[in-house]
Amino acid sequence: GEVDIYRDTALRYAGYANEVGEAFAPLTPGWCVPFSYAVAITYVIADTIDKTKKVLDGTKYAGDNINTCAAIEGVDALIWQLAASVALPGYTIHQLVAIVVALLDASGVDQSGVISALPTACGLAMIPFIVKPLDELAEVAMDVTFRKVSAPYLESCEV
């Protein structure tokens, strides 16, 4: 099939910029984490525009309701991407890093030198392990909420 540059290429990793930002939060200036979210959200918006445009230009739907169906597909992409690429993994890495910081603080260990990078290392190490489960969580959540409600509208547009 057709290669989706937002989901099938290295560009997909731009959606995870905020996880990297969250992991590096203990070591970087305060503006870095919000900037990482700006990168990830820009990726999400670009993917949403791409998915909406593909519906409008494609052959999947036809008829008077094509704009409605394109909007539904676009909103679906937006919600899924915000959940799977930004909110769920960003929160997960943020919490993991916060837990490691709290454990280090409670332990009384000297946090200078290499130890200061431990929360960041833990956050970065966790990223590959959370991607697929959180993508699947977002998929299931969409299936039982938004997609359940929007399905009848999409069926009215199918060719």
mmCIF file of C-alpha atoms in Angstrom:
data_model
loop_
_atom_site.group_PDB
_atom_site.id
_atom_site.type_symbol
_atom_site.label_atom_id
_atom_site.label_comp_id
_atom_site.label_asym_id
_atom_site.label_seq_id
_atom_site.Cartn_x
_atom_site.Cartn_y
_atom_site.Cartn_z
ATOM 1 C CA GLY A 1 0.000 0.000 0.000
ATOM 2 C CA GLU A 2 0.805 3.645 0.065
ATOM 3 C CA VAL A 3 3.495 4.821 2.496
ATOM 4 C CA ASP A 4 2.070 7.171 5.099
ATOM 5 C CA ILE A 5 4.934 9.545 5.903
ATOM 6 C CA TYR A 6 3.405 10.359 9.296
ATOM 7 C CA ARG A 7 3.040 6.764 10.434
ATOM 8 C CA ASP A 8 5.415 4.634 8.327
ATOM 9 C CA THR A 9 8.619 6.708 8.284
ATOM 10 C CA ALA A 10 11.065 8.238 10.744
ATOM 11 C CA LEU A 11 8.855 11.352 10.822
ATOM 12 C CA ARG A 12 6.642 9.324 13.222
ATOM 13 C CA TYR A 13 9.249 9.968 15.909
ATOM 14 C CA ALA A 14 8.471 13.705 15.850
ATOM 15 C CA GLY A 15 5.266 12.719 17.616
ATOM 16 C CA TYR A 16 7.393 11.461 20.491
ATOM 17 C CA ALA A 17 9.427 14.647 20.946
ATOM 18 C CA ASN A 18 7.521 15.410 24.136
ATOM 19 C CA GLU A 19 8.533 12.089 25.713
ATOM 20 C CA VAL A 20 12.171 12.970 25.104
ATOM 21 C CA GLY A 21 11.477 16.431 26.519
ATOM 22 C CA GLU A 22 9.851 14.940 29.611
ATOM 23 C CA ALA A 23 12.790 12.569 30.092
ATOM 24 C CA PHE A 24 15.281 15.439 29.900
ATOM 25 C CA ALA A 25 13.236 17.753 32.155
ATOM 26 C CA PRO A 26 15.513 17.345 35.194
ATOM 27 C CA LEU A 27 18.599 18.307 33.155
ATOM 28 C CA THR A 28 17.399 21.090 30.861
ATOM 29 C CA PRO A 29 16.127 24.680 31.111
ATOM 30 C CA GLY A 30 12.406 25.120 31.752
ATOM 31 C CA TRP A 31 11.555 26.028 28.131
ATOM 32 C CA CYS A 32 12.710 22.664 26.736
ATOM 33 C CA VAL A 33 9.706 20.596 27.809
ATOM 34 C CA PRO A 34 7.091 23.024 26.378
ATOM 35 C CA PHE A 35 9.143 23.243 23.165
ATOM 36 C CA SER A 36 9.142 19.439 22.890
ATOM 37 C CA TYR A 37 5.344 19.486 23.197
ATOM 38 C CA ALA A 38 5.170 22.149 20.466
ATOM 39 C CA VAL A 39 7.144 19.832 18.146
ATOM 40 C CA ALA A 40 4.890 16.852 18.934
ATOM 41 C CA ILE A 41 1.663 18.837 18.552
ATOM 42 C CA THR A 42 2.875 20.314 15.242
ATOM 43 C CA TYR A 43 3.385 16.739 14.032
ATOM 44 C CA VAL A 44 -0.128 15.808 15.213
ATOM 45 C CA ILE A 45 -1.703 18.761 13.394
ATOM 46 C CA ALA A 46 0.229 17.998 10.194
ATOM 47 C CA ASP A 47 -0.929 14.367 10.308
ATOM 48 C CA THR A 48 -4.519 15.480 10.922
ATOM 49 C CA ILE A 49 -4.432 17.814 7.916
ATOM 50 C CA ASP A 50 -2.898 15.038 5.795
ATOM 51 C CA LYS A 51 -5.585 12.510 6.784
ATOM 52 C CA THR A 52 -8.402 14.998 6.164
ATOM 53 C CA LYS A 53 -6.991 15.987 2.771
ATOM 54 C CA LYS A 54 -6.603 12.328 1.759
ATOM 55 C CA VAL A 55 -10.307 11.743 2.459
ATOM 56 C CA LEU A 56 -11.298 14.760 0.397
ATOM 57 C CA ASP A 57 -9.009 13.767 -2.493
ATOM 58 C CA GLY A 58 -9.617 10.007 -2.313
ATOM 59 C CA THR A 59 -12.210 7.518 -3.452
ATOM 60 C CA LYS A 60 -13.200 6.028 -0.081
ATOM 61 C CA TYR A 61 -16.227 8.319 0.274
ATOM 62 C CA ALA A 62 -18.542 10.040 -2.148
ATOM 63 C CA GLY A 63 -21.744 11.995 -2.130
ATOM 64 C CA ASP A 64 -23.097 15.054 -0.462
ATOM 65 C CA ASN A 65 -21.666 14.171 2.941
ATOM 66 C CA ILE A 66 -17.992 13.886 1.921
ATOM 67 C CA ASN A 67 -17.053 17.045 3.855
ATOM 68 C CA THR A 68 -18.712 15.656 6.978
ATOM 69 C CA CYS A 69 -16.881 12.363 6.574
ATOM 70 C CA ALA A 70 -13.576 14.143 5.969
ATOM 71 C CA ALA A 71 -14.150 16.156 9.153
ATOM 72 C CA ILE A 72 -14.938 12.981 11.122
ATOM 73 C CA GLU A 73 -11.804 11.241 9.815
ATOM 74 C CA GLY A 74 -9.750 14.348 10.625
ATOM 75 C CA VAL A 75 -11.128 14.607 14.165
ATOM 76 C CA ASP A 76 -10.487 10.878 14.615
ATOM 77 C CA ALA A 77 -6.835 11.338 13.568
ATOM 78 C CA LEU A 78 -6.484 14.400 15.802
ATOM 79 C CA ILE A 79 -7.902 12.737 18.917
ATOM 80 C CA TRP A 80 -5.983 9.489 18.353
ATOM 81 C CA GLN A 81 -2.687 11.271 17.765
ATOM 82 C CA LEU A 82 -3.130 13.621 20.728
ATOM 83 C CA ALA A 83 -3.803 10.614 22.948
ATOM 84 C CA ALA A 84 -1.284 8.127 21.510
ATOM 85 C CA SER A 85 1.568 10.478 20.641
ATOM 86 C CA VAL A 86 1.258 13.296 23.170
ATOM 87 C CA ALA A 87 -0.941 12.857 26.247
ATOM 88 C CA LEU A 88 -0.557 9.213 27.259
ATOM 89 C CA PRO A 89 3.179 8.798 26.651
ATOM 90 C CA GLY A 90 4.012 12.307 27.863
ATOM 91 C CA TYR A 91 2.198 11.675 31.144
ATOM 92 C CA THR A 92 3.771 8.233 31.508
ATOM 93 C CA ILE A 93 7.343 9.465 31.049
ATOM 94 C CA HIS A 94 6.680 12.529 33.228
ATOM 95 C CA GLN A 95 5.462 10.302 36.057
ATOM 96 C CA LEU A 96 8.323 7.820 35.699
ATOM 97 C CA VAL A 97 10.907 10.609 35.828
ATOM 98 C CA ALA A 98 9.132 12.199 38.816
ATOM 99 C CA ILE A 99 9.150 8.854 40.661
ATOM 100 C CA VAL A 100 12.868 8.333 40.028
ATOM 101 C CA VAL A 101 13.602 11.905 41.194
ATOM 102 C CA ALA A 102 11.509 11.343 44.349
ATOM 103 C CA LEU A 103 13.254 8.029 45.077
ATOM 104 C CA LEU A 104 16.670 9.642 44.665
ATOM 105 C CA ASP A 105 15.624 12.530 46.918
ATOM 106 C CA ALA A 106 14.311 10.123 49.558
ATOM 107 C CA SER A 107 17.421 7.951 49.400
ATOM 108 C CA GLY A 108 19.756 10.781 50.330
ATOM 109 C CA VAL A 109 22.168 9.752 47.566
ATOM 110 C CA ASP A 110 24.458 12.513 46.288
ATOM 111 C CA GLN A 111 22.825 13.483 42.994
ATOM 112 C CA SER A 112 25.784 15.199 41.409
ATOM 113 C CA GLY A 113 27.611 13.734 38.451
ATOM 114 C CA VAL A 114 26.292 10.659 36.694
ATOM 115 C CA ILE A 115 23.506 10.075 39.240
ATOM 116 C CA SER A 116 21.857 13.343 38.143
ATOM 117 C CA ALA A 117 21.220 11.746 34.735
ATOM 118 C CA LEU A 118 19.508 8.648 36.166
ATOM 119 C CA PRO A 119 15.914 9.988 35.896
ATOM 120 C CA THR A 120 16.582 11.002 32.271
ATOM 121 C CA ALA A 121 18.144 7.632 31.451
ATOM 122 C CA CYS A 122 15.156 5.815 32.965
ATOM 123 C CA GLY A 123 12.713 7.992 31.020
ATOM 124 C CA LEU A 124 14.526 7.479 27.720
ATOM 125 C CA ALA A 125 14.868 3.740 28.327
ATOM 126 C CA MET A 126 11.130 3.417 28.926
ATOM 127 C CA ILE A 127 10.012 5.084 25.667
ATOM 128 C CA PRO A 128 10.377 2.018 23.383
ATOM 129 C CA PHE A 129 8.398 -0.098 25.835
ATOM 130 C CA ILE A 130 5.385 2.214 26.143
ATOM 131 C CA VAL A 131 4.758 3.071 22.481
ATOM 132 C CA LYS A 132 2.850 -0.027 21.350
ATOM 133 C CA PRO A 133 0.771 -0.528 24.533
ATOM 134 C CA LEU A 134 -0.251 3.147 24.620
ATOM 135 C CA ASP A 135 -1.051 3.137 20.879
ATOM 136 C CA GLU A 136 -3.287 0.122 21.516
ATOM 137 C CA LEU A 137 -4.897 1.815 24.515
ATOM 138 C CA ALA A 138 -5.682 4.858 22.369
ATOM 139 C CA GLU A 139 -7.082 2.579 19.651
ATOM 140 C CA VAL A 140 -9.399 0.755 22.061
ATOM 141 C CA ALA A 141 -10.489 4.006 23.687
ATOM 142 C CA MET A 142 -11.335 5.475 20.266
ATOM 143 C CA ASP A 143 -13.214 2.312 19.246
ATOM 144 C CA VAL A 144 -15.489 2.420 22.305
ATOM 145 C CA THR A 145 -16.084 6.183 22.227
ATOM 146 C CA PHE A 146 -15.648 8.462 19.220
ATOM 147 C CA ARG A 147 -15.640 5.751 16.540
ATOM 148 C CA LYS A 148 -18.754 4.134 17.970
ATOM 149 C CA VAL A 149 -20.608 7.458 17.774
ATOM 150 C CA SER A 150 -19.243 8.494 14.356
ATOM 151 C CA ALA A 151 -19.578 5.137 12.548
ATOM 152 C CA PRO A 152 -23.154 5.673 11.312
ATOM 153 C CA TYR A 153 -22.165 8.997 9.750
ATOM 154 C CA LEU A 154 -19.179 7.451 7.969
ATOM 155 C CA GLU A 155 -21.313 4.585 6.651
ATOM 156 C CA SER A 156 -23.563 7.134 4.946
ATOM 157 C CA CYS A 157 -20.581 8.327 2.860
ATOM 158 C CA GLU A 158 -19.014 5.030 1.823
ATOM 159 C CA VAL A 159 -18.845 4.256 -1.872
#
